[in-house]
Coordinates of C-alpha atoms and ligand atoms in Angstrom, one line a residue:
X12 CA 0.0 0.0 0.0
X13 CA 1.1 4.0 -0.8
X14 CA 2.5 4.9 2.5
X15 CA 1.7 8.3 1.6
X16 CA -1.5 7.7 2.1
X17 CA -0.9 6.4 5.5
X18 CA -4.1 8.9 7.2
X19 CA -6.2 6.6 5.5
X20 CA -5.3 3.4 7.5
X21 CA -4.4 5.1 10.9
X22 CA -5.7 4.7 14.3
X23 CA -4.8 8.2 16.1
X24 CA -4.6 8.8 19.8
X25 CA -4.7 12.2 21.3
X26 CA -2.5 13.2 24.2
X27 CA -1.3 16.5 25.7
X28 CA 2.2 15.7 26.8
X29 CA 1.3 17.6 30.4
X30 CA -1.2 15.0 31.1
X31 CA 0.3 11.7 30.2
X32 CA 3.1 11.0 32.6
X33 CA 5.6 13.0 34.7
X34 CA 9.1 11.8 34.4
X35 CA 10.9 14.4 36.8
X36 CA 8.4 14.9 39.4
X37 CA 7.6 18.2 39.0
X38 CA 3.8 17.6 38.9
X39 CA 3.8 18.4 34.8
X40 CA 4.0 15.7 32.4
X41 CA 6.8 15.8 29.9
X42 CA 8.3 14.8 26.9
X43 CA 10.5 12.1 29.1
X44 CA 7.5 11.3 30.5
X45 CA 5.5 10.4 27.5
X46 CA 8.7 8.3 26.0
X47 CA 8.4 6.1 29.1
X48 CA 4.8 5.4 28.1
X49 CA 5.4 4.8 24.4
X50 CA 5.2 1.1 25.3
X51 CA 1.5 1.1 26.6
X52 CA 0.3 3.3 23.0
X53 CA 1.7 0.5 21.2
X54 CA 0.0 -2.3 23.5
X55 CA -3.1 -0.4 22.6
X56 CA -2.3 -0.8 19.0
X57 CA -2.4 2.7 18.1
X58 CA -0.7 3.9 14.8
X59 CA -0.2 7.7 15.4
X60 CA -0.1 10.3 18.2
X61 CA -1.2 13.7 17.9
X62 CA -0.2 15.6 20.5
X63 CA -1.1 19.0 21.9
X64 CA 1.0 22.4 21.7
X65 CA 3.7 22.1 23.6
X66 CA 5.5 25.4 22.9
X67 CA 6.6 28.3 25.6
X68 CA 3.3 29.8 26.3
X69 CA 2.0 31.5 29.4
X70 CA -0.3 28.8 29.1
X71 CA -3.4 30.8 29.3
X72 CA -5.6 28.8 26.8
X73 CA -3.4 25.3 27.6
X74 CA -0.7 26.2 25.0
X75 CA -2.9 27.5 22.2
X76 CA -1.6 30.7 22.8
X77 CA 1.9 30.4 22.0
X78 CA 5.1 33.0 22.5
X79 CA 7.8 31.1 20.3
X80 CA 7.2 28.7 17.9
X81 CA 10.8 27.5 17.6
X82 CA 11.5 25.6 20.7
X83 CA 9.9 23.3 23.6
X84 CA 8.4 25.0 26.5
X85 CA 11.1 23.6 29.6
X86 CA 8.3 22.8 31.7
X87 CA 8.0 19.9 29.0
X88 CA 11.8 19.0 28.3
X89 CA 13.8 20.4 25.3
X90 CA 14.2 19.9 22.0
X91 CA 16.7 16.9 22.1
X92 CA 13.4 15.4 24.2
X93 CA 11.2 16.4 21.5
X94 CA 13.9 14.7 19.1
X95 CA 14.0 11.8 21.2
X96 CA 10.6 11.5 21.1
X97 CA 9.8 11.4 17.5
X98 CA 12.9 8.9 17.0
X99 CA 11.3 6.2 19.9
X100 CA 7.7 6.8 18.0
X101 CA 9.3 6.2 14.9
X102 CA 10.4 3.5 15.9
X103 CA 7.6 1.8 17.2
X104 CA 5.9 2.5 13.7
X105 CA 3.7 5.5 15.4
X106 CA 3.6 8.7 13.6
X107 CA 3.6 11.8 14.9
X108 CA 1.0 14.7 14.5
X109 CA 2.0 17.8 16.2
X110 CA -0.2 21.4 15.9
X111 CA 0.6 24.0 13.9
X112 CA -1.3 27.5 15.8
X113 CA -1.3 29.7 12.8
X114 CA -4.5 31.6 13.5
X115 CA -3.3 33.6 16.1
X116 CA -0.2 33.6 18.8
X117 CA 0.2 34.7 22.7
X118 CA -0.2 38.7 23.2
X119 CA 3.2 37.7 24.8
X120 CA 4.4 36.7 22.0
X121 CA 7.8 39.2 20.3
X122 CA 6.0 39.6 17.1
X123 CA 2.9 41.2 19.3
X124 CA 5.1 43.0 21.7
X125 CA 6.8 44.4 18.6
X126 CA 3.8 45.3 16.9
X127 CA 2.1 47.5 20.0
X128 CA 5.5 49.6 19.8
X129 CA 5.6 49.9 16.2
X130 CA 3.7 52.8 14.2
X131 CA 0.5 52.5 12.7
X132 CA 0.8 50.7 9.0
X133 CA 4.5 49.8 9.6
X134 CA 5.6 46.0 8.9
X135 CA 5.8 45.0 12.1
X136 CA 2.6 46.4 13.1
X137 CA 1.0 44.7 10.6
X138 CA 1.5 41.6 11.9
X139 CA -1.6 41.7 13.1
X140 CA -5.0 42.8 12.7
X141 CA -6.2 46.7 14.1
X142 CA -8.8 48.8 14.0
X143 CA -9.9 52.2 15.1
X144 CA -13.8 51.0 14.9
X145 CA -14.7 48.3 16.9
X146 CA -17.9 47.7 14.7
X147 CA -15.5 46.3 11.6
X148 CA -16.3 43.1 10.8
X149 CA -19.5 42.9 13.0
X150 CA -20.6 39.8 11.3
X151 CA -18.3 38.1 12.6
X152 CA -19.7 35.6 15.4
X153 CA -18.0 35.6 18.8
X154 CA -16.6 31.5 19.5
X155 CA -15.9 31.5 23.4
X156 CA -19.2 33.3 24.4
X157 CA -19.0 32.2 27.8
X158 CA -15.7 34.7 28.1
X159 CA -15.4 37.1 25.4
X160 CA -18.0 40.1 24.7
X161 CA -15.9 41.4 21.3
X162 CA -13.5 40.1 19.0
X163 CA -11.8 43.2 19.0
X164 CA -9.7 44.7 22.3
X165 CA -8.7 47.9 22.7
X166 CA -4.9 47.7 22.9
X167 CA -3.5 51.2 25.2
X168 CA -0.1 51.5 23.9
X169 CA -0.8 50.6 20.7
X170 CA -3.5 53.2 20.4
X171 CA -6.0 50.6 18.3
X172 CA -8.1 47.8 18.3
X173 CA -6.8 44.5 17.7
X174 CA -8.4 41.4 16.2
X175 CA -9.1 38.1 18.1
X176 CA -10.9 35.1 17.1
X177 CA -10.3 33.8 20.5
X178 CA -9.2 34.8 23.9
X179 CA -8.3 38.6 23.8
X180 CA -4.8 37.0 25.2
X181 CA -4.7 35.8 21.4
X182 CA -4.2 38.3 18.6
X183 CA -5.2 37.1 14.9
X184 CA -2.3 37.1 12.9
X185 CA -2.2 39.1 10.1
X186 CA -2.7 36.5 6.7
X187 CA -2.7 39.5 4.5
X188 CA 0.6 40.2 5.4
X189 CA 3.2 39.1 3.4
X190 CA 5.5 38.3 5.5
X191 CA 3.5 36.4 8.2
X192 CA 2.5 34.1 5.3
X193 CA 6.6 33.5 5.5
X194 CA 7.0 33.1 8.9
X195 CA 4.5 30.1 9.0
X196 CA 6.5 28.6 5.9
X197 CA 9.5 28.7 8.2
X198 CA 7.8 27.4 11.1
X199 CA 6.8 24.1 8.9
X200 CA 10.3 23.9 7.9
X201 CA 11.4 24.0 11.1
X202 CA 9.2 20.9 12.4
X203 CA 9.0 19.0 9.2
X204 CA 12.9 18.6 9.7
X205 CA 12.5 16.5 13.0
X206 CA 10.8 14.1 10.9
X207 CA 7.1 15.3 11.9
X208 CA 4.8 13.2 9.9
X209 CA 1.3 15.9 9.7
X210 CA 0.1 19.1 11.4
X211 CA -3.1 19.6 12.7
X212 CA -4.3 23.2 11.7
X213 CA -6.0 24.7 14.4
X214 CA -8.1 27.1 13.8
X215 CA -7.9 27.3 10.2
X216 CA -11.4 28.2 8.7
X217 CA -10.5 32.0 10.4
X218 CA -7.0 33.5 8.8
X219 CA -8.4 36.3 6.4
X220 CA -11.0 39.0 7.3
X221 CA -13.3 40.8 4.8
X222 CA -15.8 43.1 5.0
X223 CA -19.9 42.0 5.0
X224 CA -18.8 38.7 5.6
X225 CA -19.1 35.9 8.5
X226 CA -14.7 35.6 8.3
X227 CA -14.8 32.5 7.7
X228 CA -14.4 29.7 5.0
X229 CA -13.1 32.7 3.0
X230 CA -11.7 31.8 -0.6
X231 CA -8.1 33.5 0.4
X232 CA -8.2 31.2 3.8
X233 CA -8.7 28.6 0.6
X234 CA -5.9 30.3 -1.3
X235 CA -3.5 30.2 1.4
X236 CA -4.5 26.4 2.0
X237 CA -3.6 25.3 -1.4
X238 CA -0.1 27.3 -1.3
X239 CA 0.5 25.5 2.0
X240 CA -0.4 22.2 0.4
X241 CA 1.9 22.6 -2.8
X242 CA 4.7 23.7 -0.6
X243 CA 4.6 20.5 1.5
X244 CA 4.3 18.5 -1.7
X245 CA 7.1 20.0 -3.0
X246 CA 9.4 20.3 0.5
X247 CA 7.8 17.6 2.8
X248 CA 6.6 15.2 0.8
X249 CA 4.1 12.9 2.5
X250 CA 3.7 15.3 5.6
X251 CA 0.0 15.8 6.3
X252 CA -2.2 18.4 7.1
X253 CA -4.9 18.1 9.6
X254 CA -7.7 20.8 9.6
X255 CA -9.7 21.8 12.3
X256 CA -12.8 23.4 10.5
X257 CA -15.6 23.6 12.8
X258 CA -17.9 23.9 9.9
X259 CA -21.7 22.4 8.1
X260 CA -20.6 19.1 5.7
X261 CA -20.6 21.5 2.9
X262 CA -18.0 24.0 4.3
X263 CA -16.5 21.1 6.4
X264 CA -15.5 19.4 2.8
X265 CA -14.2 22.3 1.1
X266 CA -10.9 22.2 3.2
X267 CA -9.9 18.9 1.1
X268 CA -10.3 21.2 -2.0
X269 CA -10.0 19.5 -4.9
X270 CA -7.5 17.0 -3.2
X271 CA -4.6 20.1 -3.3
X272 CA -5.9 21.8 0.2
X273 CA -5.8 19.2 3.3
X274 CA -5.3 15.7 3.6
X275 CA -7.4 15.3 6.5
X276 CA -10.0 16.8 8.2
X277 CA -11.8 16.4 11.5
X278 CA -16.2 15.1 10.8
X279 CA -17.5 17.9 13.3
X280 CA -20.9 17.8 11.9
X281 CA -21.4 13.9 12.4
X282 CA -19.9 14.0 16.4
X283 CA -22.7 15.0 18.0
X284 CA -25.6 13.2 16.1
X285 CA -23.9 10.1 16.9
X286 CA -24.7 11.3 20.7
X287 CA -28.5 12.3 19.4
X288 CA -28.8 9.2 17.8
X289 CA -28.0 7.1 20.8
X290 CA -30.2 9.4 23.0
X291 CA -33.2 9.1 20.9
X292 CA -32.7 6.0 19.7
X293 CA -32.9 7.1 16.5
X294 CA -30.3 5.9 13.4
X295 CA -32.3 9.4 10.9
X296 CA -29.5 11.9 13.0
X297 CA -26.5 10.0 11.5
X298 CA -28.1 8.8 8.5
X299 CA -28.9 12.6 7.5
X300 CA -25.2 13.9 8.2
X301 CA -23.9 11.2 6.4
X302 CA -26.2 12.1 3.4
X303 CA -25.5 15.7 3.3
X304 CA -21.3 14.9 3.2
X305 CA -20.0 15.6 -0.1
X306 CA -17.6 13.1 -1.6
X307 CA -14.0 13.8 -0.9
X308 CA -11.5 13.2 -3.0
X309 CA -9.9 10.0 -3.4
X310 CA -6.4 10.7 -1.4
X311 CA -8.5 12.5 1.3
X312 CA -9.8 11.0 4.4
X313 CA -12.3 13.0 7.7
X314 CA -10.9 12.3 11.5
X315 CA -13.5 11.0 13.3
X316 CA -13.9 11.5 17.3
X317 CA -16.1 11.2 20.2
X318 CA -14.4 13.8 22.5
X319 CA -11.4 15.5 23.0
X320 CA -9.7 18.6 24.9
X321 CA -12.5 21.0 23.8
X322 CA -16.0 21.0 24.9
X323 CA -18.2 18.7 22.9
X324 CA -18.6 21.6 20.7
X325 CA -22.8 21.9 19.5
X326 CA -21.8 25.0 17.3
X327 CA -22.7 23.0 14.1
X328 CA -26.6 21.6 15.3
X329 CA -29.8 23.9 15.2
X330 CA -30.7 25.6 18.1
X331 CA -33.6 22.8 18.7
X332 CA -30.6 20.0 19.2
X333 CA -28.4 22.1 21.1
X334 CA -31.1 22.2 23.5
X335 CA -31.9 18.9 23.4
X336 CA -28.2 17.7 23.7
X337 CA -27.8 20.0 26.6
X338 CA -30.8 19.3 28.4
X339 CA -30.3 15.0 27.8
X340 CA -26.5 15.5 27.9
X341 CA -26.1 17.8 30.7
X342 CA -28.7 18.8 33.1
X343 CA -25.9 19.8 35.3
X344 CA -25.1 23.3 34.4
X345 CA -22.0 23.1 35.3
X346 CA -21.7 20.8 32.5
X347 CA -22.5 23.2 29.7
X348 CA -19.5 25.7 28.4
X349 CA -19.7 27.9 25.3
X350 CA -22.0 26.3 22.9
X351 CA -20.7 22.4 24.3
X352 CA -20.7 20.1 27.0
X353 CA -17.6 19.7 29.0
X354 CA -17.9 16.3 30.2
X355 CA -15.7 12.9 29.0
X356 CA -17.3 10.0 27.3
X357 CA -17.7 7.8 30.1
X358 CA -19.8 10.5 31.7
X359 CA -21.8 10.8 28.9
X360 CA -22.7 7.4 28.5
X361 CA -23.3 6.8 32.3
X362 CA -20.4 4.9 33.0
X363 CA -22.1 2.1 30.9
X364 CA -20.1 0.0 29.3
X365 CA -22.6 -1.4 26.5
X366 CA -22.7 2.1 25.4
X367 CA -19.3 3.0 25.5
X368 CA -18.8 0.3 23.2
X369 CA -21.4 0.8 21.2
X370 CA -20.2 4.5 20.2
X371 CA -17.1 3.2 19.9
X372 CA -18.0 0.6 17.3
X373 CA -20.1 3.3 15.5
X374 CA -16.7 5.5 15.8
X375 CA -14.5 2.9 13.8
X376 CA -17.1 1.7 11.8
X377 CA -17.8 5.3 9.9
X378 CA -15.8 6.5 7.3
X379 CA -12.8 8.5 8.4
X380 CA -9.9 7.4 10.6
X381 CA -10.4 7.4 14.3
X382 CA -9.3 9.8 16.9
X383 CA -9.3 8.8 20.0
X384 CA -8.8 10.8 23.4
X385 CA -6.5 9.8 25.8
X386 CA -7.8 8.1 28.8
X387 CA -11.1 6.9 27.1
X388 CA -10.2 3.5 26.3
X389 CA -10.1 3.0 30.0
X390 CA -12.8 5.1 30.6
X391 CA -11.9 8.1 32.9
X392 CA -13.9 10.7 34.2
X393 CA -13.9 14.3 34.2
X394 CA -13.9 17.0 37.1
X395 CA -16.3 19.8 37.0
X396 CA -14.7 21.8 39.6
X397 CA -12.4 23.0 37.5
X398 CA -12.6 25.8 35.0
X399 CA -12.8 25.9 31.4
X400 CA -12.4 22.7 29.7
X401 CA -9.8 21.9 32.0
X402 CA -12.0 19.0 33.9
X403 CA -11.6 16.6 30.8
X404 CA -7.3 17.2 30.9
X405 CA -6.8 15.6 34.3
X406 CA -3.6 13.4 35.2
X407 CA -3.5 10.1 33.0
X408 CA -4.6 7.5 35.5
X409 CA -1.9 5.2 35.6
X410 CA -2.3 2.5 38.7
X411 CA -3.5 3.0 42.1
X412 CA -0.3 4.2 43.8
X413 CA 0.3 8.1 44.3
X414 CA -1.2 10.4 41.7
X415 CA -2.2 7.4 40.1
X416 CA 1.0 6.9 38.6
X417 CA 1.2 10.3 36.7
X418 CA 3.5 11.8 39.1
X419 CA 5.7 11.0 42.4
X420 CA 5.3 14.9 42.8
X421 CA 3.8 15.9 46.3
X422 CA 0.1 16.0 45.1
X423 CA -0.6 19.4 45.5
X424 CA 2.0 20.1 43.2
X425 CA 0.0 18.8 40.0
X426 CA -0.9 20.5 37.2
X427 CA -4.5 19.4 38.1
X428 CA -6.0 17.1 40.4
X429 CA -6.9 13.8 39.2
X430 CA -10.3 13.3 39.2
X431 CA -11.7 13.1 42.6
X432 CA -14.7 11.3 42.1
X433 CA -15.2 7.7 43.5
X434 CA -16.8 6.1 40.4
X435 CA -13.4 7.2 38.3
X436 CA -11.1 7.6 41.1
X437 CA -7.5 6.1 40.0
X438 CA -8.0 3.1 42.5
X439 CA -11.2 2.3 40.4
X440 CA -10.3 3.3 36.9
X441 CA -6.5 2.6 36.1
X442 CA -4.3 1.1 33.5
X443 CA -2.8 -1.3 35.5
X444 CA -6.3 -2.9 36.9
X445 CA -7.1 -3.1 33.4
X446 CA -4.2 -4.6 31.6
X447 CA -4.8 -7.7 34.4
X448 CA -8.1 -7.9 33.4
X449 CA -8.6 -9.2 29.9
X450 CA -12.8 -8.5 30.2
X451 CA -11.8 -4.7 30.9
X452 CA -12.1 -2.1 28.5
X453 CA -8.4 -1.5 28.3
X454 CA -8.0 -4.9 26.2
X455 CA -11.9 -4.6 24.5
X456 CA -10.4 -1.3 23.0
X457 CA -6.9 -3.0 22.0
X458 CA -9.2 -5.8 20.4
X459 CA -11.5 -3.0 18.0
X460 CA -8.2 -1.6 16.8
X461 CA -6.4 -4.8 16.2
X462 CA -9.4 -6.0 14.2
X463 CA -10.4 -2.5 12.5
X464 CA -6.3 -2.9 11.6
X465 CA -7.0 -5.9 9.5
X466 CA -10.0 -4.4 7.9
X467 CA -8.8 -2.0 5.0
X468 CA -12.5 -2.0 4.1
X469 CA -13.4 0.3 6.9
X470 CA -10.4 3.1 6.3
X471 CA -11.2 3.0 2.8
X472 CA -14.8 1.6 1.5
X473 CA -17.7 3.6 0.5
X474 CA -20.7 3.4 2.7
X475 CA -24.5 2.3 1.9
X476 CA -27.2 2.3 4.2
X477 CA -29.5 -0.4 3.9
X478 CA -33.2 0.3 5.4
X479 CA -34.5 -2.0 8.2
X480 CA -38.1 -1.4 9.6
X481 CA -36.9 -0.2 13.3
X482 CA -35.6 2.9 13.4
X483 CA -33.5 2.2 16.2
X484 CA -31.3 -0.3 14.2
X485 CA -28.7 1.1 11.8
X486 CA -27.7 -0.9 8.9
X487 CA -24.8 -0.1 6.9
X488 CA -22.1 -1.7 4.3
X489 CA -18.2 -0.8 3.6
X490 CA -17.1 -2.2 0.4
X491 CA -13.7 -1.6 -0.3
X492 CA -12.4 -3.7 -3.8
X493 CA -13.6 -7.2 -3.0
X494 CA -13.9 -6.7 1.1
X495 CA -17.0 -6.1 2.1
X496 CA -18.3 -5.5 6.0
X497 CA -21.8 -5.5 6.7
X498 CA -22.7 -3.1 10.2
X499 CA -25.1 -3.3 12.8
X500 CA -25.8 -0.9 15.7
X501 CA -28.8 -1.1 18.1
X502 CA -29.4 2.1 19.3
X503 CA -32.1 1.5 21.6
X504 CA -32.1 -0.1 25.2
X505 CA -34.2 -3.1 23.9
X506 CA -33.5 -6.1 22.6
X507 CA -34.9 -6.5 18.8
X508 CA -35.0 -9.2 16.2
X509 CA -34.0 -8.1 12.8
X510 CA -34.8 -10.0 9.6
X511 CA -32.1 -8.6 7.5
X512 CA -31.2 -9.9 3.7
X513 CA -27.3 -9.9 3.2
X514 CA -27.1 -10.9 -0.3
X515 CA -24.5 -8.4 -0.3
X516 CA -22.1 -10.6 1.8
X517 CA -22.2 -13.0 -1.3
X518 CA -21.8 -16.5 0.8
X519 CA -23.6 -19.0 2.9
X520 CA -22.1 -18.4 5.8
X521 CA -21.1 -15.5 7.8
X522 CA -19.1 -14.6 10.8
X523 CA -19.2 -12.2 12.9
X524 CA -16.0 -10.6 13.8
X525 CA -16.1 -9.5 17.8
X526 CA -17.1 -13.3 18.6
X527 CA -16.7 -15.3 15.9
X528 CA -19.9 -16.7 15.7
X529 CA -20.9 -18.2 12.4
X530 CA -24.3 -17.6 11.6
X531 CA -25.6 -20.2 8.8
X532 CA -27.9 -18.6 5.9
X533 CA -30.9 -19.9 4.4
X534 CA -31.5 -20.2 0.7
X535 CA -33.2 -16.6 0.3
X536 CA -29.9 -15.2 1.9
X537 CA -31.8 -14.2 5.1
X538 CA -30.1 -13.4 8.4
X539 CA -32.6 -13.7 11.0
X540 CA -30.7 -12.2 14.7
X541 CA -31.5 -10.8 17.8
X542 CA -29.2 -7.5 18.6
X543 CA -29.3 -6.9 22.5
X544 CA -29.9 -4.0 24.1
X545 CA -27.1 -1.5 22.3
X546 CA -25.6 -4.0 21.0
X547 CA -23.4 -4.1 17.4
X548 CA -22.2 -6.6 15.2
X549 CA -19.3 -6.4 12.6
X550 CA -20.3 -9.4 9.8
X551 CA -18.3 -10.7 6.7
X552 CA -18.6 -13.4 4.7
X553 CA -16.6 -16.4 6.4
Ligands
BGC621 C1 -8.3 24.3 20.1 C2 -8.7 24.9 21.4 C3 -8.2 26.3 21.5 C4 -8.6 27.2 20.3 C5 -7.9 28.5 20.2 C6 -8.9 25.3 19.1 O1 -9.9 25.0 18.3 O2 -8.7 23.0 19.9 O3 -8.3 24.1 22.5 O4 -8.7 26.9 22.7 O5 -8.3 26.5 19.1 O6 -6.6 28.2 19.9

């Protein structure tokens, strides 16, 4: 197979380096840290690691807000770490995604600290975005409602307004600006030479600006996409880019371009009706998404996820859903943040296990590669008590021993608490525990991606719903060359029989991949079954 195309095929794992294991006892997780544990992501089975920024930042939106894109923030390790690193994933055939934060830097950041000094209209000032008139641009939609009122701030020294997407703490660098355009070039040539395999963008559907327009999804954001893209081809070959557009399908789909923009893009739109669809028990949610996706070209591929560090973001659902997902999702208030819900999968499914595996087999059965968040194949909780989104980037929970195992820092030296509550306390919910027990969901999670692994069908196969009476059952095939995978997912807490015709499967017999149970055929190529109460089957012929 074209490793080039190796997005198609991967199982990704998301993991801020603070958070998965403290090698110096400092209470902060590191790269040293993260190399030690190296071991356990291959157990799982994963194929590639995305990890979060890790630059110096004061660290005000969790390193999103960066002040030098050159180096490794200390409290991490240093570049020979970061070197390290990427040589000991390498080596264990994981790739390595790191973020590229292109949108907008720190305030504390030279390039800002510069541009508040420098006149109006010079170079440096134009590294960024000012105004006199707040009201420019008043289309514009504000993201982080629950803390900003503008997306401009009124800068004192510098005498103007500046532009922010995000936090005020985060100027919008200037993409009309020549030379910014060059810095970011550098920046990717920088990383690419440690032998970086793709780059999420973060951010991305927000670089330009225009007048009488919602600033985003704008054709120069497109423009700069497709430079981007032709510069890795032509520097970096086989490096891929990662967007994070937070967008309808339509819009969503438009960052593949025409196959020339990215290589990979993250489903927003389908996340939460997977969460509807469980809740009401309902496959029309997914089915509808699915429907309204545009085809992507051929050496394209969407990121699929669950969760991760954000909020469960309900920015792309009609207000009707949004209240529904809150009210179902998260009658505790404390729950709900910006337009999302800030709580972790287990919470969300009620520490149920059937359902946790059911959205996990909808997860790798979709089209897309997988992402998943660290700490949800073992099913860890989330603490509200603490601001932001911070309650779902808790200590890594390791074993039952101090800290859990993150850290042999005194604990009030943490970066965060691990989660305090009983149900997902570390001596409940821990690697260890579940590495010695082969029902747990440590080893039911190393089982979906060592089969999903074998099953090129499912990276790369079209998808075609087939229409069963209950609504509640979702049928689907994946045909991919001559493999073909026939799905089933009961949404609904009931057990129900399904008379389903799998002609398509082509045999007699058929197995069914999580338990190998051979289920014989009758002459009218009827499968008659019973699906438990959310429960899923993977068939082939066999
Ligand atoms: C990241 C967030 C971050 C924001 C601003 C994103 O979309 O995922 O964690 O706060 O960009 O940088």
């Amino acid at each position: 197979m074209n490793d080039q195309l190796w997005y198609k095929d991967a199982i990704i794992y998301e993991c801020p380096v603070k958070s998965f294991r403290d090698s110096n006892g400092d209470g902060i997780g590191d790269f040293k840290g993260l190399i030690e544990k190296l071991d356990y992501l291959e157990q799982l089975g994963i194929t590639a690691i995305w990890i979060l920024p890790f630059f110096p930042s004061p660290l005000r939106d969790d390193g999103y807000d960066i002040k030098d894109y050159y180096t490794v923030n200390p409290i991490y390790g240093d570049i020979e770490d970061f070197r390290h690193f990427v040589a000991e994933a390498h080596r264990r055939n994981i790739k390595v995604i790191i973020e590229l934060v292109i949108n907008h830097s720190s305030d504390q950041h030279p390039w800002f600290q510069r541009a508040i000094k420098a006149p109006r209209d010079s170079d440096e000032r134009n590294y960024y975005v000012w105004s006199d008139d707040p009201e420019k641009y008043k289309e514009v939609r504000i993201i982080f409602q629950d803390f900003e009122k503008s997306n401009w701030t009124w800068h004192e020294e510098a005498g103007q307004y500046y532009w922010h997407r995000f936090f005020h703490h985060q100027p919008d660098l200037n993409f009309d600006h020549p030379p910014v355009q060059e810095e970011i070039f550098r920046i990717l040539d920088f990383w690419a030479a440690f032998g970086v395999d793709g780059f999420r963008l973060d951010a991305i559907p927000y670089l330009f600006e225009r007048e009488n327009s919602s600033g985003e999804n704008l054709l120069e954001t497109h423009d700069f996409l497709k430079k981007l893209r032709a510069y890795i081809d032509k520097n970096h070959k086989g490096v891929m880019l990662l967007a994070e557009a937070n967008m309808w399908p339509e819009d969503s789909a438009a960052y593949f371009g025409e196959g020339d923009e990215c290589h990979m893009n993250f489903h927003f739109p389908v996340m939460p009706r997977l969460y509807m669809g469980l809740k009401k028990m309902d496959r029309s949610p997914i089915i509808e998404i699915l429907n309204q996706t545009p085809q992507i070209p051929e050496n394209c591929q969407w990121a699929t996820f669950l969760r991760n560090h954000d909020e469960l973001t309900l920015e792309m659902v009609t207000l009707e859903d949004r209240h529904y997902m809150w009210d179902q999702y998260a009658a505790d208030q404390r729950a709900r943040i910006n337009l999302g819900i800030r709580l972790r999968l287990a919470r969300l499914m009620d520490n149920d296990r059937r359902k946790i595996e059911l959205m996990n087999v909808l997860l790798f059965s979709l089209p897309g590669t997988p992402v998943l968040y660290y700490g949800d194949e073992i099913g860890m909780g989330d603490d509200l008590t603490q601001e932001d989104r911070n309650g779902v980037r808790t200590p890594m929970q390791w074993n039952d021993q101090i800290n859990g195992g993150f850290s042999e820092a005194d604990t009030s030296l943490l970066y965060l608490p691990t989660v305090p509550d009983p149900e997902y306390h570390f001596s409940k919910i821990n690697v260890r525990k579940q590495i010695d027990d082969t029902d747990s969901l440590f080893h039911w999670t190393k089982n979906l991606i060592a089969l999903r692994k074998q099953l090129n069908v499912l990276g790369r196969g079209d998808l075609q719903f087939i229409e069963v009476a209950n609504k509640s059952i979702l049928v689907f095939s994946r045909s991919y060359k001559s493999e073909k995978i026939l799905i089933l997912i009961n949404l609904s807490d009931q057990q129900l029989d399904l008379r389903l015709d799998v002609t398509i499967l082509g045999t007699n017999k058929i197995k069914e991949l999580f338990n190998a149970h051979v289920y014989p055929i009758d002459e009218d190529k009827v499968l008659n079954l019973e699906l438990g109460a959310w429960d899923y089957k993977w068939l082939v012929s066999g």
